[in-house]
XYZ file of C-alpha atoms in Angstrom:
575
model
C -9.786 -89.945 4.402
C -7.369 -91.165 1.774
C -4.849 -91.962 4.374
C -7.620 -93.991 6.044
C -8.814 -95.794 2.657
C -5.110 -96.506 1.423
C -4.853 -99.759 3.360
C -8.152 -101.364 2.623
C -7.638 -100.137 -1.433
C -4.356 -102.034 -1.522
C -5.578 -104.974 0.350
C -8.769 -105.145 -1.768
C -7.149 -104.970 -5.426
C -3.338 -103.427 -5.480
C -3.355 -103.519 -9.352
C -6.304 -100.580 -9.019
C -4.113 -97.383 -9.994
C -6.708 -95.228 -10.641
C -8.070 -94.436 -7.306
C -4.755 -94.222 -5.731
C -4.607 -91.223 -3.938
C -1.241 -89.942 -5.923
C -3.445 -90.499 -9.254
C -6.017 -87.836 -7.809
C -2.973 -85.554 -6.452
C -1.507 -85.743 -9.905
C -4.660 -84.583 -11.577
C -4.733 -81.974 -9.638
C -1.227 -80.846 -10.191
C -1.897 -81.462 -14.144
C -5.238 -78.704 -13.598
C -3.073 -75.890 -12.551
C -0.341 -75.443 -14.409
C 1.995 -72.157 -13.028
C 1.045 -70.569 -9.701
C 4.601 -70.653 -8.148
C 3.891 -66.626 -8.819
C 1.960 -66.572 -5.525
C 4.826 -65.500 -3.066
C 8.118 -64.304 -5.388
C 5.908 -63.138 -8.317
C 6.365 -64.196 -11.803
C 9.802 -62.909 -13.551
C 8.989 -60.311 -16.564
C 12.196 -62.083 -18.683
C 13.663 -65.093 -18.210
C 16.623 -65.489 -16.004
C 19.834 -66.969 -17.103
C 20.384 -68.872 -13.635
C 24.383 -69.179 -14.529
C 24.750 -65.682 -14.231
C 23.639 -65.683 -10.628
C 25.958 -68.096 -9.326
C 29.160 -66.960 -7.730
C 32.628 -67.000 -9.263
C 33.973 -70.870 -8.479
C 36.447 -69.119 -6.286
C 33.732 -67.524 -3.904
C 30.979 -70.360 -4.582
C 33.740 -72.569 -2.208
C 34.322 -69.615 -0.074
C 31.039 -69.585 0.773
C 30.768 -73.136 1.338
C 33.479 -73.103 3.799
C 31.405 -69.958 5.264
C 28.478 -71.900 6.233
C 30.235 -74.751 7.018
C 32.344 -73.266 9.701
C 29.403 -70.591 10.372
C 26.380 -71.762 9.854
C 25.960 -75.832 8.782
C 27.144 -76.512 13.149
C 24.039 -74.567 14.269
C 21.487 -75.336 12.027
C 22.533 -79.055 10.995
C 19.621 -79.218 8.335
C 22.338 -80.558 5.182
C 24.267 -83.876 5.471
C 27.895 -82.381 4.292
C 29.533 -85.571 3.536
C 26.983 -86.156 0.320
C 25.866 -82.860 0.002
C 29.412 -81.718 -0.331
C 30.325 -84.149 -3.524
C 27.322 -82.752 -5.497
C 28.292 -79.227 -4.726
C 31.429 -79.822 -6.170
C 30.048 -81.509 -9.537
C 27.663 -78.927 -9.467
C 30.154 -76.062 -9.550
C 32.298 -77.529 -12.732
C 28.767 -77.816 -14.762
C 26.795 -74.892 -13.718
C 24.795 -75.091 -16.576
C 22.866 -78.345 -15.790
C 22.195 -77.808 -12.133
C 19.150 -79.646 -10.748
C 16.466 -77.199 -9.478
C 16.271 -78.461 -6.110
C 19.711 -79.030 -6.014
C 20.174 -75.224 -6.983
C 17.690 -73.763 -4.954
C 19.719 -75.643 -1.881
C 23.008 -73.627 -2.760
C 21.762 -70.147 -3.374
C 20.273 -71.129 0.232
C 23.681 -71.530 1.285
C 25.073 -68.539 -0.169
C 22.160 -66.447 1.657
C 22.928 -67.453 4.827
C 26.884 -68.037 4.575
C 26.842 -64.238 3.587
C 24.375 -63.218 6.365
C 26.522 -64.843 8.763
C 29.507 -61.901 8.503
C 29.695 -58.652 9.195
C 29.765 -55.825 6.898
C 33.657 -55.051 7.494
C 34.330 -59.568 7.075
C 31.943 -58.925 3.929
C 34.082 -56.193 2.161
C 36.823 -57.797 2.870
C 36.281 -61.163 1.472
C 34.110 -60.072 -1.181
C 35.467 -56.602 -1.868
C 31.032 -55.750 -1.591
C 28.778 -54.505 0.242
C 26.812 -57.267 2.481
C 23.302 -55.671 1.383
C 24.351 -55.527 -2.131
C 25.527 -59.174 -2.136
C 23.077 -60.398 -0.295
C 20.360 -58.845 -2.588
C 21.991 -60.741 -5.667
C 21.961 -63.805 -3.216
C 17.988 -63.242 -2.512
C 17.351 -62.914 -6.305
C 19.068 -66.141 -7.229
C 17.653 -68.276 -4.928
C 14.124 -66.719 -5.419
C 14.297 -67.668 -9.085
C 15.934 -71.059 -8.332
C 12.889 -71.705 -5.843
C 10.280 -70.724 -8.495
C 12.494 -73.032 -10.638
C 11.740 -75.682 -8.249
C 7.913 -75.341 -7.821
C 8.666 -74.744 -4.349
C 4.948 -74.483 -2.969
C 4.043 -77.758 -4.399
C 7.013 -79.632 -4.076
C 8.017 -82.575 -1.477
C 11.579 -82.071 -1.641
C 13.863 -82.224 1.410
C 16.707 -80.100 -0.290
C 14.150 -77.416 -1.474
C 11.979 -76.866 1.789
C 16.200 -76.742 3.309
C 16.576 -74.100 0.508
C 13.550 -72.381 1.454
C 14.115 -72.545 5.140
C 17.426 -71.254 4.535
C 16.362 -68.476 2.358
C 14.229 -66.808 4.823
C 16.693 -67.178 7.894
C 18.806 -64.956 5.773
C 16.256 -62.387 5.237
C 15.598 -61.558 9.134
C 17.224 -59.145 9.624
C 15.710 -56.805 7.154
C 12.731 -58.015 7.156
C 10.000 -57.392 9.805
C 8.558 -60.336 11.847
C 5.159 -59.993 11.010
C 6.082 -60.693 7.464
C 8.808 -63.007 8.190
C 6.081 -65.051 10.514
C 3.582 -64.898 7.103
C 6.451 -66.355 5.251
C 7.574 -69.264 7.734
C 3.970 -69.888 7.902
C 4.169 -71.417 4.335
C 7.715 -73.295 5.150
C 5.931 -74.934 8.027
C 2.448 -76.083 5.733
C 5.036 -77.602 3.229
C 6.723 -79.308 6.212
C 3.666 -80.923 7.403
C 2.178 -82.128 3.994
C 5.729 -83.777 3.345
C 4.836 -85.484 7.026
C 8.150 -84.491 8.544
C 6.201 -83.565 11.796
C 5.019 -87.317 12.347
C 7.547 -90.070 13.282
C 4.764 -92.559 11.239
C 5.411 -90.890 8.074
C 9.092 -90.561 8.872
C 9.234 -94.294 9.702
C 9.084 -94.990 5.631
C 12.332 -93.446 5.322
C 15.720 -94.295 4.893
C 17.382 -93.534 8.591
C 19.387 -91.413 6.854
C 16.399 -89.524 4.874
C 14.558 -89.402 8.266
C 17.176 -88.101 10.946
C 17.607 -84.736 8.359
C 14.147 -84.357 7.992
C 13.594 -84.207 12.086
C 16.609 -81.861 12.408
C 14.844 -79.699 9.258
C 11.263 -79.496 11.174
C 12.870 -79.019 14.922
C 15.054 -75.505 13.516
C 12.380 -74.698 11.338
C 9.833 -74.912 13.779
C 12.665 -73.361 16.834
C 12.652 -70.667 14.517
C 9.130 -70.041 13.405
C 8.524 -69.691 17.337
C 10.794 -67.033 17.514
C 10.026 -65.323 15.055
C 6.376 -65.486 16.209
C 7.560 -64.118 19.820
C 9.569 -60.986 18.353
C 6.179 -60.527 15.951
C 4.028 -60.558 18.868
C 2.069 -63.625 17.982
C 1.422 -66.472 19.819
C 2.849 -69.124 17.692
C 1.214 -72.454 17.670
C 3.994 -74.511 16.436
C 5.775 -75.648 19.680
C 2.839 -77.144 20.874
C 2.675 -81.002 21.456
C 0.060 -81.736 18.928
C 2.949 -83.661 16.926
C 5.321 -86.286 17.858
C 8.597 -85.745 15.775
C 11.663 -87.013 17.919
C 14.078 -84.867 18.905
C 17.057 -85.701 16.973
C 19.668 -88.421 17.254
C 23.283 -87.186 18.901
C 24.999 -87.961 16.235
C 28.001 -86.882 14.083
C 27.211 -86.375 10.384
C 29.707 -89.264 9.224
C 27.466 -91.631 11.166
C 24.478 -91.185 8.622
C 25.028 -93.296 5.349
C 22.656 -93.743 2.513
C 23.099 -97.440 2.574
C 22.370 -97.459 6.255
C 19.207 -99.960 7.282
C 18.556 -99.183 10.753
C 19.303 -95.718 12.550
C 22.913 -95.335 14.181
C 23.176 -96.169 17.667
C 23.828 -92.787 20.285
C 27.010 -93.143 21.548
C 26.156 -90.505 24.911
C 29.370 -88.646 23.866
C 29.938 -84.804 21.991
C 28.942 -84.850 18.615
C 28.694 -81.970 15.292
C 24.993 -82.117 15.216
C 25.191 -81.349 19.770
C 24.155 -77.742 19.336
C 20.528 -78.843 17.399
C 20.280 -81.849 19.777
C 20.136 -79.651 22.767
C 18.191 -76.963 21.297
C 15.218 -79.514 20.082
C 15.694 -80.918 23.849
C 15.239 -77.671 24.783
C 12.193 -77.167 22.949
C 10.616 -80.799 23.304
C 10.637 -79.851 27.001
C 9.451 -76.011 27.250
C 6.215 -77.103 24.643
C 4.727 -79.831 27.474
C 5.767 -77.531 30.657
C 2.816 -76.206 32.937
C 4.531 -72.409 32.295
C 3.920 -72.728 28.356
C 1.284 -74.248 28.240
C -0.612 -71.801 30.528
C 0.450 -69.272 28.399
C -0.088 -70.570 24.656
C -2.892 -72.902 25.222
C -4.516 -73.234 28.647
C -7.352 -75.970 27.273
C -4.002 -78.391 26.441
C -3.896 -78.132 30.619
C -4.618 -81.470 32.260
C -7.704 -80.380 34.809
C -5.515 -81.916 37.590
C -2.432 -80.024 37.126
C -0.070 -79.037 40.328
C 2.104 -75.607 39.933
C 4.344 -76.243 42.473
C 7.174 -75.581 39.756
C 10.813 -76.878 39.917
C 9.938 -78.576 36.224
C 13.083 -76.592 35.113
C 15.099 -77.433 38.355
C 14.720 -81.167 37.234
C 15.414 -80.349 32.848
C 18.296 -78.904 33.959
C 20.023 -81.463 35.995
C 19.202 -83.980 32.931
C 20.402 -81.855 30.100
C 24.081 -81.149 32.185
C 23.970 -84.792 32.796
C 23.898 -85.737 29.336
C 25.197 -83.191 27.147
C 26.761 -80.607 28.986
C 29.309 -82.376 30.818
C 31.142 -83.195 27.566
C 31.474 -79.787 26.543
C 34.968 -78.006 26.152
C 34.724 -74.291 26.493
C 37.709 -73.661 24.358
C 35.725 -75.367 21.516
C 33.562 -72.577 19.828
C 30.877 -74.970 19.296
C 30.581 -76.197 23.035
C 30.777 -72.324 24.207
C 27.711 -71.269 22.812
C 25.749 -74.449 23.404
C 26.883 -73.770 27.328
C 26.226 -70.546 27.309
C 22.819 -70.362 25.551
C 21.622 -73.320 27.232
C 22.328 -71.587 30.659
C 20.339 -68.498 29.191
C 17.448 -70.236 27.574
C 17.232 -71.891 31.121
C 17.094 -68.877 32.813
C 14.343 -67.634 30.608
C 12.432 -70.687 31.572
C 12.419 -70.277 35.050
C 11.701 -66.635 34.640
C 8.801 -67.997 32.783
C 8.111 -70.074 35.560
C 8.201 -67.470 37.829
C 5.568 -65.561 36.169
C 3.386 -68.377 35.523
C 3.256 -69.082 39.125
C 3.215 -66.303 40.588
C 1.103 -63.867 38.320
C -2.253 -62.091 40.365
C -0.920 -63.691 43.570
C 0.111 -61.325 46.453
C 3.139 -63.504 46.860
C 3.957 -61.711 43.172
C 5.291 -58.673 45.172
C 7.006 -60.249 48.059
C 10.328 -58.757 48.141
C 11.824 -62.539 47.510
C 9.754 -63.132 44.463
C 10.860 -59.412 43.016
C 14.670 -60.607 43.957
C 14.326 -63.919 42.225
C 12.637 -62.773 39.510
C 15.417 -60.377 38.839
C 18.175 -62.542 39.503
C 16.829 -65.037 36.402
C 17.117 -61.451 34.300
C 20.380 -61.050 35.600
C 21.529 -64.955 34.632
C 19.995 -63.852 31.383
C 21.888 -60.579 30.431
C 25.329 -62.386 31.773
C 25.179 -65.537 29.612
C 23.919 -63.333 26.667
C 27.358 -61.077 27.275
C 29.210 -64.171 27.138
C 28.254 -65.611 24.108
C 28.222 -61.554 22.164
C 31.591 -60.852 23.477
C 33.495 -64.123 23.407
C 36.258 -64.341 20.569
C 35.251 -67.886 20.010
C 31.503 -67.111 19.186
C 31.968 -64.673 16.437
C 31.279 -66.836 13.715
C 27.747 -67.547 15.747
C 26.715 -63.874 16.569
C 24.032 -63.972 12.907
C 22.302 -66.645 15.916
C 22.996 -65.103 18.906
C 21.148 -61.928 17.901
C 18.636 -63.227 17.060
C 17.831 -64.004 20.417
C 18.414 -60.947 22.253
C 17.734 -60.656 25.779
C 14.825 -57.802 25.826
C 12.921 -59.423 28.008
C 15.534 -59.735 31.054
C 16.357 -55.613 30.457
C 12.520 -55.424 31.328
C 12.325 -57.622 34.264
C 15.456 -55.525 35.247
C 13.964 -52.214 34.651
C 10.830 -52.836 37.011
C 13.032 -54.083 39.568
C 14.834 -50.831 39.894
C 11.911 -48.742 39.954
C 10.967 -50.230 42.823
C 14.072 -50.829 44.341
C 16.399 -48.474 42.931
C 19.806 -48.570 45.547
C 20.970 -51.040 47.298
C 23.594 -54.112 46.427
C 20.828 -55.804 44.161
C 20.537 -52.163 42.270
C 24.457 -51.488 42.137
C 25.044 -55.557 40.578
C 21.657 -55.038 38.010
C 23.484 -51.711 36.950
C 26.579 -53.060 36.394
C 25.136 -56.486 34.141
C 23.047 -54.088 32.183
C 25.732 -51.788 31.467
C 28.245 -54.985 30.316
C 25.640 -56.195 28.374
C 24.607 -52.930 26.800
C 28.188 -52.063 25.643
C 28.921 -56.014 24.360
C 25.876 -55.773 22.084
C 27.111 -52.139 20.752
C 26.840 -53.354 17.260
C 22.741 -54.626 17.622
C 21.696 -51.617 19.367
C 23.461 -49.186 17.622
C 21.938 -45.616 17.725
C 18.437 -45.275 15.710
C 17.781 -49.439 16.194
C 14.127 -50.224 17.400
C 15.980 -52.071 20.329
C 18.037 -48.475 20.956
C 15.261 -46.514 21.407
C 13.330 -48.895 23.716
C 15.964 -49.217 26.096
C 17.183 -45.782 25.950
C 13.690 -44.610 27.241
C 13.314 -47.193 30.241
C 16.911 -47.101 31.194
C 16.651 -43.527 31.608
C 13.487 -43.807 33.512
C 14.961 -46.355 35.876
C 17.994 -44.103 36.363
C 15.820 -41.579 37.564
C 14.504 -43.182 39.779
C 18.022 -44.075 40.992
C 18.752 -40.479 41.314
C 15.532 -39.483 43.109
C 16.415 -42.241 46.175
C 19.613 -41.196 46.252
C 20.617 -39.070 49.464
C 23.465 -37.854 48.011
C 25.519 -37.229 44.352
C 27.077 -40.613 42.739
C 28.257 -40.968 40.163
C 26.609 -42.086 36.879
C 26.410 -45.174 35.013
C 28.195 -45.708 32.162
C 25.565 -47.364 30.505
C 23.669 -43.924 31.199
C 26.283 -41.917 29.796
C 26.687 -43.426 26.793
C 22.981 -43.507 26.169
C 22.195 -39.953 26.755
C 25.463 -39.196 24.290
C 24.037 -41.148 21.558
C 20.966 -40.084 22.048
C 22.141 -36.218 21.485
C 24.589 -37.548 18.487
C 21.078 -38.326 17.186
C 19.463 -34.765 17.792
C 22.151 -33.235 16.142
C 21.645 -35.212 13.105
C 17.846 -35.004 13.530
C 18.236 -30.247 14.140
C 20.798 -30.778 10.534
C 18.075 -32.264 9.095
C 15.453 -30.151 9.802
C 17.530 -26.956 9.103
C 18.316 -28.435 5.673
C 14.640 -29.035 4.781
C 13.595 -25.372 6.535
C 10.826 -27.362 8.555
C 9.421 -26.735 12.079
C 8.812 -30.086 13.100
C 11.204 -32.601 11.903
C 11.390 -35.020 8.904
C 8.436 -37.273 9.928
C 8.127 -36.685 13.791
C 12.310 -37.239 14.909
C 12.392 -33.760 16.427
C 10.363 -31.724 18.764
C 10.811 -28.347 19.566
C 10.981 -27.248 23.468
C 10.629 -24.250 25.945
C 14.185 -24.188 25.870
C 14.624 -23.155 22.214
C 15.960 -26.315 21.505
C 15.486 -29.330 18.814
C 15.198 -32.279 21.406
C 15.008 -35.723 20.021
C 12.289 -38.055 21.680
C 12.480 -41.736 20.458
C 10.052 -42.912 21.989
C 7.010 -40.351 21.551
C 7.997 -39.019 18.102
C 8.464 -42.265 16.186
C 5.695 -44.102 18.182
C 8.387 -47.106 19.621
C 5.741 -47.959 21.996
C 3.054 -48.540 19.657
C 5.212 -50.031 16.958
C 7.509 -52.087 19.981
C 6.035 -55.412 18.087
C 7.691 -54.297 14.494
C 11.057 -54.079 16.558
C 11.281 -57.737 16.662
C 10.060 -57.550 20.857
C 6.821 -58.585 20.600
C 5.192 -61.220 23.306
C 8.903 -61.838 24.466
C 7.877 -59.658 27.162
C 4.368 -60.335 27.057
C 4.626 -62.637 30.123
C 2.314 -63.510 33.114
C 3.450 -60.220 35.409
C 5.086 -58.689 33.516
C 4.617 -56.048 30.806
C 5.455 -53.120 29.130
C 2.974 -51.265 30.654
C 4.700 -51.519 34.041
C 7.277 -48.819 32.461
C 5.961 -45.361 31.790
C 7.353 -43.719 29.061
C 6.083 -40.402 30.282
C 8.429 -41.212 33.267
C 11.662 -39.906 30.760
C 11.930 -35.877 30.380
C 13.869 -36.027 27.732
C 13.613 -31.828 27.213
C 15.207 -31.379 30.524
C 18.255 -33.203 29.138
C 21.554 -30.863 28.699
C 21.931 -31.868 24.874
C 25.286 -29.151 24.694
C 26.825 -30.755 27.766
C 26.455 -34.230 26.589
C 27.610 -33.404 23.224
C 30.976 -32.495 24.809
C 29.826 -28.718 25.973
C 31.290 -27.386 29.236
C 28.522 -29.410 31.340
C 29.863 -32.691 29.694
C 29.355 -35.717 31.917
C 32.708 -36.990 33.395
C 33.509 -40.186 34.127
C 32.771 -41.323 30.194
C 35.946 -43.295 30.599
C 35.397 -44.773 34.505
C 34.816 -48.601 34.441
C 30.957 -49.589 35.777
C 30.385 -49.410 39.524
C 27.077 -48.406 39.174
């Protein structure tokens, strides 16, 4: 209503202040003095904010961290005036701005979640939890500082945005979703979301604030997916522009009109493709059939081939200038070719879901092959020198729903050339993500159980002995490594049933370890960051029976390295 009154008010007597609608906003304000307390609490002493701050040493170490790690994905702070202020900032660290403050403990945060525990230690001489705790804390306090929830501020939404990309991955998505639900409310009341609000900006001011909403809002949809929620945000009921492909150094504060787009590579490529990415998935038929079937024109055609046509345009003009030995232009190639994938997979499902064409033996075969396209672009990008840098991103994106797709393929098929090649590109994508699903991970235990199940399956069509996947093999070893540390456990505490549900005892005598009864996986998948990423049209995660695994008929002794050990541990994938 204001917005609709502010014209004719300004037209009818400009010099009338007091019914502006910032006058009524600022009373407001003035009523309630201190709730910043509502999310990060309110601090029992207050905090010196110096002593938070990294030595100067490490404060640029970090910088250069996200820089090189972080600042080319993201592209949500302009480094060639951001980087000046950090500078003055770090010889007076006693008189830093709020905002300005809040922004670098955001940078610290997700600098230091960008490396591994072994980089950590060895930059830092600390643990990566333990640094990234004093991290949290400091930018926390600087965000209270700021008055985060009611403030307008570019740098401190950044900050905040920041803040809680750090905090993923110990954090569940349910909460993580609550959280970004609040970034995303700020975003919109600052108007970042409409191109007439951004319009009153400097071009400068208004390129970083549609790079800010498209990765906040890319990641808020995410998140929503691996929480099991059907996020909202990437639908078109907004009309931000995707944003301009171009370098950093091109954006000036003096600037009066936006820079021109010179069709060429640029720093900012990686968040130009992504937002094209997402600027075409939120208008497709396939999304919008999913998230919000009333957006649906009434005359719409699903003949498909909507991603056929996105991908033809995005090679044209981006792709083509990439340079695979830049690390930069490696993972835009190679996520671009797996987000793709996922599309048409979506696609797939969307257009074929409750038709009998659904279980035509071509429509099984191309569904799989867009699973395939994803696991082999996702083992790329994880085990690529070039990406390492990247990996806090490319995790973040992992590939659950194409092991699914995969998994209900070889039930029904399980030999055969199409079984043999799925085998084989789950296997090297199992063993290049070794790291993420390390043993007693959600994602471990998921996969272990419908692996195994598909594997049986394998082995029941089988006419004769073959020999075993690796990807099995190392599964059912870490999966006894795990009983054994489960039956210590148990015999430590003297209790029948183990420490809350990890062991079960069998028939056999035995202390078996079942991750996927015991610890309730399959009712608590969503908490494992899987969510509606396999909640698809077709396909689902009731198509694979847990009940399917015996995991008591297992030879726990022989894959521990007993007499009855597996061979082959050391044989290359065939199958």
């Amino acid at each position: 209503m204001f917005n609709a009154m502010r014209e004719e008010i300004d037209n009818d007597d400009p010099s009338d202040d007091d019914v502006q609608p910032t006058v009524f906003k600022q009373a407001w304000d003035a009523t309630i003095e201190d709730d910043n307390h509502l999310l990060f609490g309110r601090s029992q002493t207050p905090v010196a904010m110096y002593t938070l701050h990294p030595q100067p040493v490490q404060g640029f170490q970090l910088w250069q961290l996200y820089l090189d790690n972080v600042n080319p994905l993201l592209k949500v702070t302009h480094t060639p005036s951001l980087q000046g202020q950090i500078i003055e900032a770090a010889g007076n660290i006693l008189n830093i701005a709020p905002k300005l403050e809040a922004l670098m403990f955001g940078i610290y945060c997700t600098a230091v979640s960008s490396l591994s525990e072994e980089e950590c230690r060895g930059m830092f001489g600390t643990n990566k939890s333990e640094l990234l705790a004093a991290y949290h804390l400091g930018c926390q306090q600087a965000l209270l500082n700021s008055r985060f929830l009611r403030c307008t501020s570019r740098d401190c939404l950044t900050a905040l945005y920041l803040y809680l990309i750090s905090v993923r991955t110990n954090t569940t998505p349910e909460s993580l979703s609550s959280m970004l639900g609040v970034a995303v409310r700020i975003a919109q009341r600052m108007g970042i979301h409409s191109e007439a609000a951004l319009a009153k900006l400097t071009p400068l001011e208004a390129e970083m604030s549609r790079r800010l909403w498209w990765s906040l809002i890319l990641f808020d949809t995410r998140i929503g997916e691996m929480a099991d929620f059907q996020a909202t945000s990437l639908l078109p009921l907004w009309d931000c522009s995707v944003p301009l492909n171009v370098n950093d150094s091109d954006l000036r504060h003096d600037m009066k009109e936006a820079p021109r787009v010179q069709g060429k590579s640029t720093d900012a490529l990686f968040a130009v493709v992504r937002s094209e990415m997402g600027e075409f998935v939120r208008r497709t038929v396939f999304h919008l059939g999913y998230y919000a079937p009333s957006l649906l024109p009434r005359d719409v055609h699903t003949e498909g081939g909507e991603t056929n046509r996105f991908e033809k345009t995005i090679q044209a003009k981006y792709l083509d200038f990439c340079d695979l030995d830049n690390p930069l232009h490696f993972t835009i190639l190679w996520t671009t070719r797996e987000t793709i994938a996922k599309f048409r997979l979506m696609e797939h499902h969307s257009r074929y879901a409750g038709s009998a064409l659904h279980q035509a033996e071509t429509q099984r075969e191309a569904a799989l092959s867009y699973a395939l396209r994803m696991l082999e672009c996702n083992t790329k990008l994880v085990s690529s020198p070039l990406t390492k840098g990247f990996l806090w991103m490319v995790h973040a994106y992992f590939p659950f729903v194409a092991y699914i797709q995969t998994v209900q393929y070889l039930k029904w098929r399980p030999v055969g050339d199409q079984a043999t090649t799925a085998w084989r590109v789950m296997s090297e994508n199992y063993h290049a993500n070794d790291e993420l699903l390390a043993g007693g991970s959600r994602f471990f235990e998921l996969l272990a159980g419908f692996v195994l199940q598909a594997w049986e399956a394998r082995e029941a069509a089988s006419a004769s002995s073959m020999e075993m996947s690796r990807l099995v093999v190392s599964i059912r070893q870490r999966l006894a490594r795990m009983a054994e540390v489960s039956g210590a456990r148990e015999r430590c505490d003297d209790v029948a049933v183990g420490l809350a549900g990890f062991v079960t005892s069998t028939d056999m005598g035995g202390n078996v370890y079942d991750p996927i009864h015991d610890m309730g996986v399959l009712d608590d998948y969503a908490s494992s960051g899987l969510g509606s990423c396999v909640d698809l049209p077709g396909l689902s995660l009731q198509d694979v029976q847990m009940d399917g695994v015996d995991w008591s008929a297992m030879n726990w002794d022989a894959l521990n390295g007993g007499t009855g050990a597996v061979a082959g541990q050391e044989q290359h994938d065939q199958h």
